[in-house]
Short mmCIF file of C-alpha atoms in Angstrom, two decimals:
data_model
loop_
_atom_site.label_atom_id
_atom_site.label_comp_id
_atom_site.label_asym_id
_atom_site.label_seq_id
_atom_site.Cartn_x
_atom_site.Cartn_y
_atom_site.Cartn_z
CA MET G 70 156.30 60.91 130.87
CA THR G 71 157.32 60.07 127.48
CA VAL G 72 154.56 60.04 125.30
CA SER G 73 154.59 57.97 121.87
CA PRO G 74 154.04 58.81 118.34
CA ALA G 75 150.81 56.90 117.94
CA THR G 76 149.37 58.79 121.39
CA ARG G 77 150.38 61.96 120.15
CA ARG G 78 148.45 61.50 117.05
CA SER G 79 145.55 60.62 119.22
CA LEU G 80 145.54 63.76 121.31
CA ILE G 81 145.98 66.13 118.49
CA VAL G 82 142.71 64.32 116.80
CA LEU G 83 140.69 64.50 120.32
CA SER G 84 142.34 67.98 120.48
CA GLY G 85 140.50 68.86 117.44
CA ILE G 86 137.42 67.15 118.11
CA ALA G 87 137.04 69.30 121.17
CA LEU G 88 137.76 72.43 119.45
CA LEU G 89 135.35 71.75 116.69
CA ALA G 90 132.37 70.76 119.34
CA ALA G 91 133.31 74.20 121.24
CA ALA G 92 132.75 76.13 117.88
CA VAL G 93 129.46 74.07 117.24
CA ILE G 94 128.06 75.08 120.91
CA TYR G 95 129.33 78.81 120.84
CA LYS G 96 128.19 79.17 117.23
CA GLY G 97 131.55 79.02 115.75
CA PRO G 98 134.08 81.42 114.82
CA ARG G 99 133.67 84.12 112.07
CA LEU G 100 135.71 82.02 109.78
CA LEU G 101 133.60 79.01 109.78
CA GLN G 102 130.37 81.31 109.28
CA LEU G 103 132.02 82.42 106.24
CA TYR G 104 133.11 78.85 104.62
CA TYR G 105 129.40 77.68 105.18
CA HIS G 106 127.47 80.74 104.29
CA HIS G 107 130.29 81.91 101.37
CA GLY G 108 130.23 85.17 103.14
CA LEU G 109 126.50 85.57 103.33
CA ARG G 110 124.96 87.04 106.60
CA LEU G 111 121.47 85.19 107.42
CA VAL G 112 119.06 87.71 108.88
CA PRO G 113 115.71 86.33 110.23
CA VAL G 114 112.56 88.11 108.84
CA ALA G 115 110.19 85.76 109.87
CA THR G 116 110.32 82.83 112.50
CA GLY G 117 108.29 80.35 114.29
CA LEU G 118 106.32 79.69 110.85
CA ASP G 119 104.24 76.27 110.52
CA THR G 120 105.94 74.37 107.73
CA PRO G 121 106.11 77.52 105.35
CA TRP G 122 106.37 76.48 101.66
CA SER G 123 106.06 79.54 99.30
CA LEU G 124 106.84 83.05 99.26
CA ALA G 125 105.72 85.82 96.87
CA PHE G 126 106.57 89.73 97.22
CA LEU G 127 103.90 92.83 96.90
CA PRO G 128 105.28 95.59 94.97
CA ASP G 129 105.57 97.73 98.26
CA GLY G 130 107.63 94.98 99.84
CA GLN G 131 105.62 93.02 102.08
CA MET G 132 105.66 89.42 101.77
CA LEU G 133 102.96 86.58 101.34
CA VAL G 134 104.23 83.56 103.02
CA THR G 135 102.06 80.06 102.83
CA GLU G 136 102.20 77.66 105.72
CA ARG G 137 101.63 74.20 104.40
CA SER G 138 99.12 73.67 107.67
CA GLY G 139 96.90 76.03 105.72
CA HIS G 140 97.57 79.36 106.67
CA LEU G 141 98.47 82.33 104.44
CA ARG G 142 100.31 85.23 106.23
CA LEU G 143 100.98 88.58 105.29
CA LEU G 144 104.65 89.88 106.59
CA ALA G 145 105.70 93.19 106.58
CA GLY G 146 109.34 94.18 104.47
CA ASP G 147 110.94 95.38 107.13
CA SER G 148 110.17 92.52 109.45
CA HIS G 149 112.68 91.06 111.94
CA GLY G 150 111.08 87.83 113.43
CA GLY G 151 107.44 87.10 114.21
CA ARG G 152 104.83 85.72 112.10
CA GLY G 153 102.84 88.54 110.50
CA ARG G 154 99.23 88.72 110.03
CA GLU G 155 96.96 85.72 109.12
CA ILE G 156 95.13 86.32 105.75
CA SER G 157 91.54 85.23 105.91
CA GLY G 158 89.10 83.81 103.28
CA LEU G 159 90.98 81.03 102.32
CA PRO G 160 88.64 77.63 100.90
CA PRO G 161 88.98 74.28 102.89
CA VAL G 162 92.51 72.34 102.49
CA TRP G 163 93.15 68.80 102.68
CA LEU G 164 95.88 68.17 105.53
CA ASN G 165 97.72 65.01 105.10
CA GLY G 166 101.36 64.31 104.89
CA GLY G 167 102.69 66.40 102.05
CA ALA G 168 99.44 67.82 101.45
CA GLY G 169 98.40 71.48 102.50
CA LEU G 170 98.39 75.11 101.33
CA LEU G 171 101.11 75.14 98.83
CA SER G 172 102.57 77.86 96.26
CA VAL G 173 101.42 81.58 96.10
CA THR G 174 101.97 84.18 93.58
CA ILE G 175 100.58 87.58 92.49
CA ASP G 176 99.07 88.82 89.63
CA PRO G 177 101.35 90.72 86.86
CA GLN G 178 98.65 93.59 87.13
CA PHE G 179 98.47 93.46 91.13
CA PRO G 180 98.80 97.08 91.73
CA ALA G 181 95.37 97.53 89.55
CA ASN G 182 93.61 94.57 90.34
CA HIS G 183 95.10 93.30 93.93
CA LEU G 184 94.50 89.65 92.67
CA ILE G 185 96.62 86.61 94.32
CA TYR G 186 96.85 82.97 93.30
CA TRP G 187 97.50 80.10 95.51
CA SER G 188 97.67 76.31 95.00
CA TYR G 189 96.30 73.98 97.78
CA VAL G 190 95.33 70.34 98.12
CA ALA G 191 91.47 70.62 98.03
CA PRO G 192 89.75 67.59 100.29
CA ALA G 193 87.11 65.48 98.65
CA PRO G 194 83.77 65.47 100.09
CA ASP G 195 84.66 62.69 102.62
CA GLY G 196 87.76 64.06 103.57
CA LYS G 197 89.78 61.01 102.85
CA ALA G 198 91.84 62.01 99.75
CA GLY G 199 92.53 65.47 97.97
CA SER G 200 93.51 66.85 94.81
CA VAL G 201 95.48 69.82 93.58
CA ALA G 202 93.46 72.88 93.00
CA VAL G 203 94.63 76.69 91.91
CA ALA G 204 92.46 79.52 93.38
CA ARG G 205 92.40 83.44 93.04
CA GLY G 206 90.86 86.29 95.11
CA ARG G 207 91.29 89.92 95.59
CA LEU G 208 93.39 90.86 98.62
CA GLU G 209 92.09 93.66 100.66
CA ASP G 210 94.09 94.35 103.70
CA ALA G 211 94.27 90.86 105.30
CA THR G 212 91.30 89.50 103.75
CA LEU G 213 90.32 87.70 100.48
CA GLN G 214 87.49 88.67 98.41
CA ASP G 215 85.70 87.07 95.42
CA VAL G 216 87.53 83.88 95.51
CA GLN G 217 87.46 81.64 92.53
CA VAL G 218 88.79 78.21 92.26
CA ILE G 219 90.26 78.57 88.54
CA LEU G 220 91.60 75.03 87.83
CA ARG G 221 91.27 71.61 89.87
CA ASP G 222 92.71 68.03 89.04
CA PRO G 223 89.84 66.17 88.44
CA GLU G 224 91.52 62.93 89.86
CA VAL G 225 91.04 62.68 93.57
CA VAL G 226 93.37 60.35 95.17
CA ASP G 227 94.48 59.52 98.67
CA THR G 228 98.19 59.38 98.21
CA PRO G 229 99.70 62.34 100.89
CA ALA G 230 102.45 63.19 98.42
CA GLY G 231 103.74 64.00 94.93
CA PHE G 232 101.91 67.39 94.51
CA GLY G 233 104.42 69.83 92.76
CA SER G 234 102.10 72.77 92.93
CA ARG G 235 104.56 75.84 91.89
CA LEU G 236 102.96 78.65 90.40
CA LEU G 237 104.65 81.29 88.11
CA PHE G 238 103.53 83.66 85.33
CA THR G 239 105.18 83.87 82.18
CA GLN G 240 106.08 86.92 80.55
CA ASP G 241 103.11 87.02 78.44
CA GLY G 242 100.64 86.83 81.18
CA LYS G 243 100.05 83.01 81.08
CA LEU G 244 99.86 80.99 84.32
CA LEU G 245 101.82 78.09 84.91
CA VAL G 246 101.16 75.26 86.98
CA THR G 247 103.09 72.22 88.36
CA LEU G 248 101.56 68.73 89.29
CA GLY G 249 103.37 65.98 90.42
CA ASP G 250 102.46 62.19 89.66
CA ARG G 251 100.94 61.68 93.16
CA ASP G 252 102.90 58.44 93.24
CA HIS G 253 101.06 56.86 90.29
CA ARG G 254 103.95 56.99 87.85
CA ASP G 255 102.35 55.90 84.72
CA ASP G 256 100.03 58.82 85.23
CA ALA G 257 103.24 61.02 84.10
CA GLN G 258 103.02 59.67 80.64
CA ARG G 259 99.18 59.85 79.94
CA LEU G 260 97.85 63.00 78.10
CA ASP G 261 94.51 62.66 79.73
CA SER G 262 96.09 62.98 83.25
CA LEU G 263 97.41 66.21 84.87
CA HIS G 264 99.58 64.01 87.08
CA GLY G 265 103.06 64.53 86.44
CA LYS G 266 102.92 67.65 84.07
CA ILE G 267 103.58 71.39 83.85
CA LEU G 268 100.44 73.12 82.89
CA ARG G 269 99.72 76.62 81.19
CA ILE G 270 96.33 78.60 81.61
CA GLU G 271 94.90 81.87 81.44
CA ALA G 272 94.57 83.78 84.72
CA ASP G 273 90.94 83.11 84.92
CA GLY G 274 91.59 79.63 84.43
CA ARG G 275 90.71 79.18 80.65
CA ILE G 276 92.99 77.36 78.08
CA PRO G 277 95.17 79.34 75.74
CA ALA G 278 94.46 78.32 72.20
CA ASP G 279 98.55 77.74 71.42
CA ASN G 280 98.89 74.99 74.00
CA PRO G 281 100.61 72.16 72.12
CA PHE G 282 97.97 69.44 72.94
CA VAL G 283 94.71 71.50 72.01
CA GLY G 284 92.80 69.82 69.81
CA LYS G 285 94.75 66.57 70.23
CA PRO G 286 92.08 63.66 70.64
CA GLY G 287 92.30 62.27 74.40
CA ALA G 288 94.78 64.68 75.79
CA ASN G 289 94.11 67.26 78.34
CA PRO G 290 94.58 70.76 76.74
CA ALA G 291 96.04 72.61 79.79
CA ILE G 292 99.23 70.54 79.34
CA TRP G 293 102.44 72.51 78.22
CA ALA G 294 104.97 69.52 79.27
CA LEU G 295 105.15 66.19 80.55
CA GLY G 296 107.05 63.19 82.25
CA PHE G 297 107.77 64.68 85.53
CA ARG G 298 108.08 63.09 89.16
CA ASP G 299 107.35 65.98 91.31
CA PRO G 300 108.16 69.40 89.73
CA GLN G 301 108.54 71.69 92.80
CA GLY G 302 110.38 74.63 91.47
CA LEU G 303 110.00 77.27 88.15
CA ALA G 304 111.94 80.19 86.93
CA ILE G 305 112.10 82.18 83.73
CA GLU G 306 115.76 83.02 82.81
CA PRO G 307 115.41 86.86 82.46
CA SER G 308 117.76 87.72 79.61
CA VAL G 309 116.30 85.13 76.93
CA GLY G 310 113.02 83.99 78.31
CA ARG G 311 113.73 80.47 78.56
CA LEU G 312 111.83 78.34 81.31
CA TRP G 313 113.64 75.91 83.84
CA ALA G 314 111.72 73.40 86.17
CA SER G 315 113.15 71.39 89.13
CA ASP G 316 112.03 67.98 89.49
CA HIS G 317 112.15 66.15 92.67
CA GLY G 318 113.06 62.54 91.40
CA PRO G 319 113.77 59.33 93.10
CA LEU G 320 117.20 58.52 94.84
CA GLY G 321 120.05 59.69 92.53
CA GLY G 322 117.45 61.36 89.88
CA ASP G 323 116.76 64.93 90.90
CA GLU G 324 116.84 67.14 88.03
CA ILE G 325 117.09 70.47 86.47
CA ASN G 326 115.29 70.83 83.28
CA LEU G 327 115.31 73.43 80.21
CA ILE G 328 111.20 73.35 79.46
CA LEU G 329 110.04 73.43 75.92
CA PRO G 330 106.44 73.25 75.11
CA GLY G 331 104.93 69.79 74.37
CA HIS G 332 108.07 68.00 75.37
CA ASN G 333 108.54 64.96 77.16
CA TYR G 334 111.09 64.64 80.08
CA GLY G 335 110.81 60.97 80.54
CA TRP G 336 109.36 60.06 84.08
CA PRO G 337 109.17 57.40 84.59
CA VAL G 338 110.38 55.88 81.60
CA VAL G 339 113.65 57.35 81.72
CA THR G 340 115.70 58.36 85.01
CA TYR G 341 119.06 58.64 86.27
CA GLY G 342 117.77 57.65 89.76
CA VAL G 343 116.87 54.32 91.62
CA GLN G 344 114.58 52.94 93.93
CA GLU G 345 115.12 54.27 97.27
CA GLY G 346 115.84 51.50 99.88
CA THR G 347 116.31 48.54 97.50
CA GLY G 348 118.35 50.45 94.58
CA ALA G 349 116.36 48.66 92.06
CA LYS G 350 116.19 49.95 88.44
CA ILE G 351 113.40 52.32 87.16
CA GLY G 352 112.16 52.32 83.74
CA GLU G 353 114.25 51.39 80.57
CA GLY G 354 117.37 53.40 81.52
CA THR G 355 118.41 57.06 81.34
CA GLU G 356 117.55 57.88 77.78
CA LYS G 357 115.57 57.33 75.00
CA ALA G 358 114.32 59.17 71.47
CA GLY G 359 111.64 61.54 72.03
CA MET G 360 112.64 62.03 75.57
CA ASP G 361 114.50 65.42 76.68
CA PRO G 362 117.34 64.78 78.87
CA PRO G 363 117.90 66.84 81.96
CA ALA G 364 120.33 69.81 82.16
CA LEU G 365 121.56 68.75 85.11
CA TRP G 366 120.75 65.68 87.39
CA SER G 367 122.26 64.62 90.80
CA GLY G 368 123.70 61.03 90.40
CA PRO G 369 123.33 57.67 91.55
CA ASP G 370 125.08 57.96 94.69
CA GLN G 371 123.34 61.54 96.00
CA GLY G 372 120.57 63.61 95.87
CA MET G 373 119.50 67.46 95.98
CA PRO G 374 115.66 67.20 96.35
CA PRO G 375 115.31 70.50 94.51
CA THR G 376 112.05 72.58 95.43
CA GLY G 377 111.74 76.53 94.61
CA MET G 378 114.00 78.68 92.32
CA THR G 379 114.72 82.26 90.84
CA PHE G 380 117.26 83.62 88.69
CA LEU G 381 119.11 86.48 90.47
CA THR G 382 119.16 89.95 88.60
CA SER G 383 120.50 92.49 90.99
CA ASP G 384 123.93 93.31 91.87
CA ARG G 385 123.60 92.66 95.33
CA TYR G 386 125.96 89.57 95.01
CA ARG G 387 127.70 91.02 91.50
CA GLU G 388 129.69 87.76 90.71
CA TRP G 389 126.16 85.47 90.82
CA ARG G 390 123.91 87.97 88.78
CA GLY G 391 122.40 85.87 86.02
CA GLN G 392 122.54 82.72 88.05
CA LEU G 393 119.93 80.19 89.05
CA PHE G 394 119.58 79.61 92.83
CA VAL G 395 117.45 76.49 93.82
CA GLY G 396 116.27 75.16 97.22
CA THR G 397 116.99 71.81 98.36
CA LEU G 398 115.60 69.34 101.24
CA TRP G 399 118.88 67.84 101.56
CA GLY G 400 122.44 69.17 102.79
CA GLN G 401 121.06 72.21 104.51
CA ALA G 402 121.85 74.22 101.47
CA MET G 403 120.68 76.33 98.65
CA LEU G 404 122.20 75.52 95.01
CA ARG G 405 123.76 77.86 92.83
CA ILE G 406 123.61 76.84 89.41
CA GLY G 407 125.46 78.75 86.43
CA ILE G 408 123.42 78.25 82.87
CA ALA G 409 125.61 78.18 79.70
CA GLY G 410 122.78 78.34 76.80
CA THR G 411 120.79 75.08 77.29
CA ARG G 412 123.43 73.47 79.78
CA ALA G 413 123.35 73.96 83.53
CA ILE G 414 127.23 74.04 85.01
CA ASP G 415 129.17 74.89 87.86
CA LEU G 416 127.15 73.69 90.66
CA GLN G 417 127.83 75.09 94.08
CA HIS G 418 126.19 74.31 97.61
CA ILE G 419 125.62 77.51 99.87
CA PHE G 420 124.94 76.32 103.26
CA THR G 421 122.18 77.84 104.95
CA GLY G 422 122.12 76.59 108.72
CA ARG G 423 122.16 73.54 110.26
CA PHE G 424 119.02 70.98 109.55
CA GLN G 425 117.42 73.68 107.28
CA ARG G 426 115.35 72.21 104.54
CA VAL G 427 114.77 75.04 101.73
CA ARG G 428 111.45 75.10 100.44
CA ASP G 429 112.01 78.54 98.26
CA VAL G 430 114.30 80.88 97.31
CA GLN G 431 113.01 84.39 95.86
CA GLN G 432 114.65 87.73 94.95
CA GLY G 433 112.80 90.37 97.08
CA PRO G 434 112.43 94.09 95.41
CA ASP G 435 115.26 95.19 97.49
CA GLY G 436 117.38 92.76 95.37
CA TRP G 437 118.51 90.52 98.23
CA LEU G 438 117.99 86.84 98.19
CA TYR G 439 115.06 85.16 100.48
CA ILE G 440 114.95 81.35 101.48
CA VAL G 441 112.14 79.94 103.19
CA ALA G 442 113.12 77.08 105.48
CA ASN G 443 110.84 74.66 106.97
CA GLU G 444 112.87 72.87 109.39
CA PRO G 445 113.44 72.60 112.22
CA ASP G 446 111.51 76.09 112.77
CA GLY G 447 109.76 77.23 109.75
CA ALA G 448 111.27 80.88 109.03
CA VAL G 449 111.90 83.31 106.23
CA ILE G 450 115.41 84.57 106.03
CA ARG G 451 117.19 87.26 103.96
CA LEU G 452 120.79 86.57 102.57
CA GLU G 453 122.77 89.67 102.82
CA ARG G 454 126.22 90.68 102.37
#
């Protein structure tokens, strides 16, 4: 039988599709895994988690993991799957959309005081709305003792999105807290509102005397920086102490920002993003005097909704030492970003599995990177080489 050139080309294409399908069904050859994972081996540490959001390491290698559904779990450092132990003693959490139990971190003096800190959405008395709160408690075995709420947003609204809520201790022992705009855009520019801000407080909730808006009439003195939509990541560059933040923007307007005290990052007055669904313009343009531009932004025809992030300091992945790793909710990936001074350069996607949304990235005491993936199945995954 004579086969025409056109038919031959069609057969070649169909054969290629069949081979690709077979690779997907049978997990794919090692070559494909190397391509997608950049030579990384994905090792499950915890599985079956209910929408995990944040990860923090204890000095002994154990892990704290929040589930947005309101549970805090304690995992052994050598876990191989499972859900670990549930920690008791948390205050009530408002569960609605993106609301719930969010970030977790430990006190810089944890070996002495056993204090941990967490952010969550506290319910209004009627249970129909909520506001971001930060609490701390002493961890004894798998129970929280002496729980105190050290910060609560006074504005209680019913929108179930835009919470921000990442926690990070600075090198001088101050606690940074991010808050999203709660879908009230203009609040991000109001100095009397905590929405759309990065806050800086003492470990017990007091306001540091050197915060930039202390003493300014009408301003909340906890504010450290303003003009954000939904900042979900914070990281300090170890070698120089610079603070970086990720901001989950509108379509095409996701950002990585270098944060300076008292500075305004523009939302919603300036943004590279557009209204999802309609493509309508937001704000006045992409730049304005007195508002800092992003170090990196996603572009008008794409998105990289960024989440938790960390700088790599270990030699486990030598060519990546000193670079920034950021979780993202699109593309089943985390981002590797090179930093040159005050600029973000050399962006690369590192794929972490089909359909996964990466909520957090942290470096463990063992030097490996760990990711928190919350879809399709909640998991903590160690990235080995």
